[in-house]
Amino acid sequence: MRIGIIFGGPSREREISFAGGRTVYDNLDKALFEAVPVFVDSLGNFILLDWQYIYKGTIRDFYPPVEALPETEHGLQIYLESLGELSIEEQDRIIAKAGKRLQPNEFRQHFDFAFLALHGPYGEDGSIQGLLEWYHMPYSGSGILPSAIGIDKAAQKEMLRQHGFPTPDYRTVSFNEWQEQTGRQQLFDSLVADLGLPLVLKAPHQGSSIGVSIVKEHDFATFEAGMDRSFFTKTIYKAQWLALGEEKQLASIKQLVDIREGIGMPVLLENGTIIYHPEELFNHINHTFNSSATDTIKLINVEHEQQVLVEAFIQGKEFSCIVVQDENGNALALPPTEIVKGSEVFDYRSKYLPGLSRKITPINLPAEDIQRIRQATSKLFKAFAFNVYARLDGFITESGEIFLNDPNTTSGMLPSSFFFHQAAEIGLNPSQFLTYIIRTSVAERLKSGKDTVKLARLLDKLDNAIRDEQAHRHDKTRVGVIMGGYSSERHISVESGRNIYEKLSSSVKYEPLPIFLTGSNEEHRLYTIPVNIMLKDNADDIKEKILHFEHGGKPHPVLAQIMQEAESITRKYTGHALQEPQRITYAQLQNLVDAVFIALHGRPGEDGAMQLELEKLHIPYNGSGIRSSQITINKYETNEILARHGVSVAKHAMALKEDWQQDKEAFFQSIERAFAYPFIAKPADDGCSSAVKKIKNRAELEAFTTLIFREMEELDPACARTLSLGFKEEFPNKAGFLVEELISKNGAKHFLEVTGGLLTRYAPDGTVSYEVFEASEALAEGEVLSLEEKFLAGEGQNITPARYATDPVQRQKISDKVKEDLRRVAQILNIEGYARIDAFVRVFENNEVETIIIEVNSLPGMTPATCIFHQTAINGYKPYEFINRILQFGIERNRMKVME
């Protein structure tokens, strides 16, 4: 069955839709479905997308294509709408670089069913649903009417009241009313008098908490800024702007034009002029303030909200609950998740960046309260005539009153979203849940009385295919996916492991088994874990759940009941019930799996320790062998070996705890004699980006040293402040750290940071050959690349292939030289399987190229957004195919060793 995945779109949530579309594309069961990517650009064009572009980090990395971008002095990224009014011919030229334009009447030639991964206006509001019904195309989720209700927060309020659901008091403020500047203070006072404080301000047609603010104090300035945020308007004040200086002005423009946290583009000026491009806006602001007496510039997004919803604040636990339909069309509420936020608002970043909030499933309440939430959400699902699935959010107060708000007819579909998180609690992995959504949606469309013969046949064919797949489930290669660990990168390891699990679980070849590792270097503790525990928020949550069962704990009574209610769904799509976590030994692992995929980062995993245990038992595994792993885990030793072979590396030295303890001043002076500020300090034996800091002065060096050599687990707050550590940023505890010279341009005409992946295979003579991919150019927002920028969807910018030169022939020459340098590094270090090598590249006036190696990762991050998948796509590998190659190499290596 051909599934057209419709994603992207014009809304402010297009990046989450893009990442969600990729999740669906990768996780559709390959035995049942053929995935067809249909990207919608911000002008509403449907594009049959060349699949390679799905693996870009963000939409702006590929669309509009580089050829269509105007010159921009400050390198400001744009979406299509910033190119101005484009003719159909101009749009066609742009579309042709990314794929093929699809007209809606052509949909049926390319797919049998539309899976909607669109968010916000045009995607969740009935627009696309109506279009698809007109062209006789079955689609996922709710129909036209419930979608139209689900997008409008203001209309929902009235309907909630009509159906007897408690809802916080609210008022709406129209755009025209807000434009009357004189009455704003009076408006604020009357809202506070009516609704009390805090006030919650919402843009009523946006999802993902975009345009949401909370006004806690009786402070008019905060209220005014929040209202402007919800209307997507902004007033820029001359004195404030000129005081910023160019660097901060640019940062301010980037934030201003951000579609998630700013007002976006294009913008309307008070004189009626529309400005499309951020560079044009930047120049307009500077020109106006520098050449006229104007004190303010008012900007209004061309798609601003017509009203703002102002609500009374509800003090209570916040939750989100996915409600689905069972086979009989009845509403079944999955276990509600409690949202524990790092900030007051569960905003866009809190939703989609792991670690900024916690999801506790089920919500931490007595069983009867959880059941009341489930009953309320099921009742609302039916009252609003939702179909297939919906996400219903709300609050429960200390007195037990339940307030439901913001019902959504779709949900974020990132691997960590509520959508998959709660489905896992009834035993469905993402691939199985997507199959359920498609099957239930076809059955729901059949009820409409349109295309009944065609839809009945489609449903029958799908049911037969599901039954056939269940019968052949045991014919697959069993792969243990080991994730977690006890390093500061354990959470990223879980993200990588889940991604590997999900890619394998949707394949026709592999049956993955999630395995969580914890313990210490002295004792690896391995546990098989069910899918619901694997999809917990992060590594610490997974460990907590395992310990609960290990100490005799039982499944939550509400979860046990939901499992019983969902038994018909679980049996149809999985064939088995959820198991409890089980502690296993390496010897027991040998009987459970045919191969292992190590998805760990740092120690253990990249240090050869696990490889040693697996080789004793002849269990095939991914990545490099024991000796190579023992070398590459140690950045100092890696640098030393490469330098001896004539490879360019940064000047480096080890700083040891024992020297610091002996004489602190002498310790600092020895570093300062050898290295000029600023320089780089980082752990010598941890994975990438963990505690990598640019040290600019003695105070920062002392803070870094104090933290890394500390005796306690807790971080010293003053040192953390000195190093500007991020929220919940971890900092490992070590007996030594690596100091490296800060690599700079050094006279080069072009200087960039790159990260390059590679894959190995066996040549006919049994030797290892290397396929080195086009490297990605890594752009850091801060002083060094963060974990988020490297691994999380929508964060950071990786440009693949790297922009070594503007001339294509010259660019390829430089790229070939860099790839050859990376291949030589891999050969010197005896890398096997796959790896990622980070480097700086200097291109000099005479076009000479110098590649300076920073570090080698023998088990690179494999999260959905990591740039290694952008690189493999250029060489024609989809992520699953790349993972398959990695596993096949490990299996072949093991076979050759056994034969020896």
PDB file of N, CA and C in Angstrom, residues 714-751:
ATOM      1  N   GLU A 714      27.715  16.826  42.870  1.00  0.00           N
ATOM      2  CA  GLU A 714      27.088  18.109  42.556  1.00  0.00           C
ATOM      3  C   GLU A 714      28.108  19.064  41.924  1.00  0.00           C
ATOM      4  N   LEU A 715      27.596  19.971  41.086  1.00  0.00           N
ATOM      5  CA  LEU A 715      28.448  20.984  40.472  1.00  0.00           C
ATOM      6  C   LEU A 715      28.488  22.226  41.343  1.00  0.00           C
ATOM      7  N   ASP A 716      29.655  22.831  41.465  1.00  0.00           N
ATOM      8  CA  ASP A 716      29.784  24.097  42.193  1.00  0.00           C
ATOM      9  C   ASP A 716      29.054  25.188  41.399  1.00  0.00           C
ATOM     10  N   PRO A 717      28.029  25.835  41.995  1.00  0.00           N
ATOM     11  CA  PRO A 717      27.206  26.802  41.232  1.00  0.00           C
ATOM     12  C   PRO A 717      28.021  27.963  40.668  1.00  0.00           C
ATOM     13  N   ALA A 718      29.003  28.450  41.423  1.00  0.00           N
ATOM     14  CA  ALA A 718      29.804  29.589  40.948  1.00  0.00           C
ATOM     15  C   ALA A 718      30.612  29.192  39.721  1.00  0.00           C
ATOM     16  N   CYS A 719      31.192  28.002  39.737  1.00  0.00           N
ATOM     17  CA  CYS A 719      31.974  27.520  38.593  1.00  0.00           C
ATOM     18  C   CYS A 719      31.053  27.303  37.383  1.00  0.00           C
ATOM     19  N   ALA A 720      29.875  26.742  37.637  1.00  0.00           N
ATOM     20  CA  ALA A 720      28.910  26.505  36.548  1.00  0.00           C
ATOM     21  C   ALA A 720      28.523  27.835  35.901  1.00  0.00           C
ATOM     22  N   ARG A 721      28.360  28.883  36.728  1.00  0.00           N
ATOM     23  CA  ARG A 721      28.022  30.216  36.199  1.00  0.00           C
ATOM     24  C   ARG A 721      29.173  30.769  35.371  1.00  0.00           C
ATOM     25  N   THR A 722      30.392  30.609  35.874  1.00  0.00           N
ATOM     26  CA  THR A 722      31.577  31.120  35.172  1.00  0.00           C
ATOM     27  C   THR A 722      31.678  30.513  33.779  1.00  0.00           C
ATOM     28  N   LEU A 723      31.350  29.216  33.664  1.00  0.00           N
ATOM     29  CA  LEU A 723      31.433  28.530  32.374  1.00  0.00           C
ATOM     30  C   LEU A 723      30.135  28.618  31.569  1.00  0.00           C
ATOM     31  N   SER A 724      29.149  29.351  32.117  1.00  0.00           N
ATOM     32  CA  SER A 724      27.830  29.504  31.453  1.00  0.00           C
ATOM     33  C   SER A 724      27.237  28.161  31.073  1.00  0.00           C
ATOM     34  N   LEU A 725      27.256  27.208  31.999  1.00  0.00           N
ATOM     35  CA  LEU A 725      26.689  25.891  31.721  1.00  0.00           C
ATOM     36  C   LEU A 725      25.192  26.014  31.500  1.00  0.00           C
ATOM     37  N   GLY A 726      24.683  25.268  30.547  1.00  0.00           N
ATOM     38  CA  GLY A 726      23.265  25.312  30.213  1.00  0.00           C
ATOM     39  C   GLY A 726      22.415  24.597  31.237  1.00  0.00           C
ATOM     40  N   PHE A 727      21.093  24.771  31.092  1.00  0.00           N
ATOM     41  CA  PHE A 727      20.129  24.133  31.982  1.00  0.00           C
ATOM     42  C   PHE A 727      20.308  22.613  31.933  1.00  0.00           C
ATOM     43  N   LYS A 728      20.511  21.993  33.087  1.00  0.00           N
ATOM     44  CA  LYS A 728      20.699  20.544  33.212  1.00  0.00           C
ATOM     45  C   LYS A 728      21.912  20.012  32.447  1.00  0.00           C
ATOM     46  N   GLU A 729      22.862  20.898  32.115  1.00  0.00           N
ATOM     47  CA  GLU A 729      24.063  20.427  31.409  1.00  0.00           C
ATOM     48  C   GLU A 729      24.933  19.613  32.363  1.00  0.00           C
ATOM     49  N   GLU A 730      25.351  18.455  31.902  1.00  0.00           N
ATOM     50  CA  GLU A 730      26.155  17.575  32.753  1.00  0.00           C
ATOM     51  C   GLU A 730      27.636  17.857  32.534  1.00  0.00           C
ATOM     52  N   PHE A 731      28.415  17.487  33.557  1.00  0.00           N
ATOM     53  CA  PHE A 731      29.852  17.730  33.500  1.00  0.00           C
ATOM     54  C   PHE A 731      30.541  16.523  34.127  1.00  0.00           C
ATOM     55  N   PRO A 732      31.302  15.755  33.329  1.00  0.00           N
ATOM     56  CA  PRO A 732      31.890  14.529  33.889  1.00  0.00           C
ATOM     57  C   PRO A 732      32.972  14.810  34.928  1.00  0.00           C
ATOM     58  N   ASN A 733      33.264  13.788  35.684  1.00  0.00           N
ATOM     59  CA  ASN A 733      34.270  13.854  36.739  1.00  0.00           C
ATOM     60  C   ASN A 733      35.454  13.005  36.298  1.00  0.00           C
ATOM     61  N   LYS A 734      36.638  13.603  36.131  1.00  0.00           N
ATOM     62  CA  LYS A 734      37.779  12.884  35.547  1.00  0.00           C
ATOM     63  C   LYS A 734      39.058  13.111  36.354  1.00  0.00           C
ATOM     64  N   ALA A 735      40.051  12.248  36.072  1.00  0.00           N
ATOM     65  CA  ALA A 735      41.366  12.386  36.722  1.00  0.00           C
ATOM     66  C   ALA A 735      42.326  13.175  35.836  1.00  0.00           C
ATOM     67  N   GLY A 736      41.871  13.560  34.643  1.00  0.00           N
ATOM     68  CA  GLY A 736      42.710  14.346  33.747  1.00  0.00           C
ATOM     69  C   GLY A 736      41.852  14.930  32.648  1.00  0.00           C
ATOM     70  N   PHE A 737      42.330  16.002  32.008  1.00  0.00           N
ATOM     71  CA  PHE A 737      41.613  16.529  30.855  1.00  0.00           C
ATOM     72  C   PHE A 737      42.608  16.962  29.790  1.00  0.00           C
ATOM     73  N   LEU A 738      42.097  17.086  28.569  1.00  0.00           N
ATOM     74  CA  LEU A 738      42.935  17.422  27.430  1.00  0.00           C
ATOM     75  C   LEU A 738      42.858  18.920  27.165  1.00  0.00           C
ATOM     76  N   VAL A 739      44.026  19.530  26.993  1.00  0.00           N
ATOM     77  CA  VAL A 739      44.096  20.941  26.607  1.00  0.00           C
ATOM     78  C   VAL A 739      44.572  20.980  25.165  1.00  0.00           C
ATOM     79  N   GLU A 740      43.859  21.744  24.334  1.00  0.00           N
ATOM     80  CA  GLU A 740      44.224  21.846  22.928  1.00  0.00           C
ATOM     81  C   GLU A 740      44.280  23.304  22.501  1.00  0.00           C
ATOM     82  N   GLU A 741      45.241  23.599  21.640  1.00  0.00           N
ATOM     83  CA  GLU A 741      45.316  24.916  21.021  1.00  0.00           C
ATOM     84  C   GLU A 741      44.021  25.169  20.235  1.00  0.00           C
ATOM     85  N   LEU A 742      43.494  26.383  20.319  1.00  0.00           N
ATOM     86  CA  LEU A 742      42.310  26.740  19.547  1.00  0.00           C
ATOM     87  C   LEU A 742      42.713  26.872  18.085  1.00  0.00           C
ATOM     88  N   ILE A 743      42.134  26.042  17.251  1.00  0.00           N
ATOM     89  CA  ILE A 743      42.494  26.058  15.830  1.00  0.00           C
ATOM     90  C   ILE A 743      41.825  27.268  15.177  1.00  0.00           C
ATOM     91  N   SER A 744      42.635  28.060  14.469  1.00  0.00           N
ATOM     92  CA  SER A 744      42.121  29.304  13.881  1.00  0.00           C
ATOM     93  C   SER A 744      42.389  29.327  12.379  1.00  0.00           C
ATOM     94  N   LYS A 745      41.986  30.394  11.752  1.00  0.00           N
ATOM     95  CA  LYS A 745      42.088  30.544  10.296  1.00  0.00           C
ATOM     96  C   LYS A 745      43.536  30.492   9.823  1.00  0.00           C
ATOM     97  N   ASN A 746      44.411  31.179  10.568  1.00  0.00           N
ATOM     98  CA  ASN A 746      45.861  31.120  10.342  1.00  0.00           C
ATOM     99  C   ASN A 746      46.244  31.448   8.893  1.00  0.00           C
ATOM    100  N   GLY A 747      45.672  32.519   8.363  1.00  0.00           N
ATOM    101  CA  GLY A 747      46.063  32.972   7.021  1.00  0.00           C
ATOM    102  C   GLY A 747      45.321  32.305   5.883  1.00  0.00           C
ATOM    103  N   ALA A 748      44.414  31.381   6.186  1.00  0.00           N
ATOM    104  CA  ALA A 748      43.682  30.697   5.124  1.00  0.00           C
ATOM    105  C   ALA A 748      42.628  31.639   4.532  1.00  0.00           C
ATOM    106  N   LYS A 749      42.312  31.452   3.244  1.00  0.00           N
ATOM    107  CA  LYS A 749      41.246  32.270   2.643  1.00  0.00           C
ATOM    108  C   LYS A 749      39.869  31.732   3.027  1.00  0.00           C
ATOM    109  N   HIS A 750      39.839  30.436   3.366  1.00  0.00           N
ATOM    110  CA  HIS A 750      38.566  29.821   3.769  1.00  0.00           C
ATOM    111  C   HIS A 750      38.851  28.835   4.896  1.00  0.00           C
ATOM    112  N   PHE A 751      38.007  28.880   5.932  1.00  0.00           N
ATOM    113  CA  PHE A 751      38.257  28.077   7.142  1.00  0.00           C
ATOM    114  C   PHE A 751      36.916  27.586   7.663  1.00  0.00           C
TER     115      PHE A 751
END
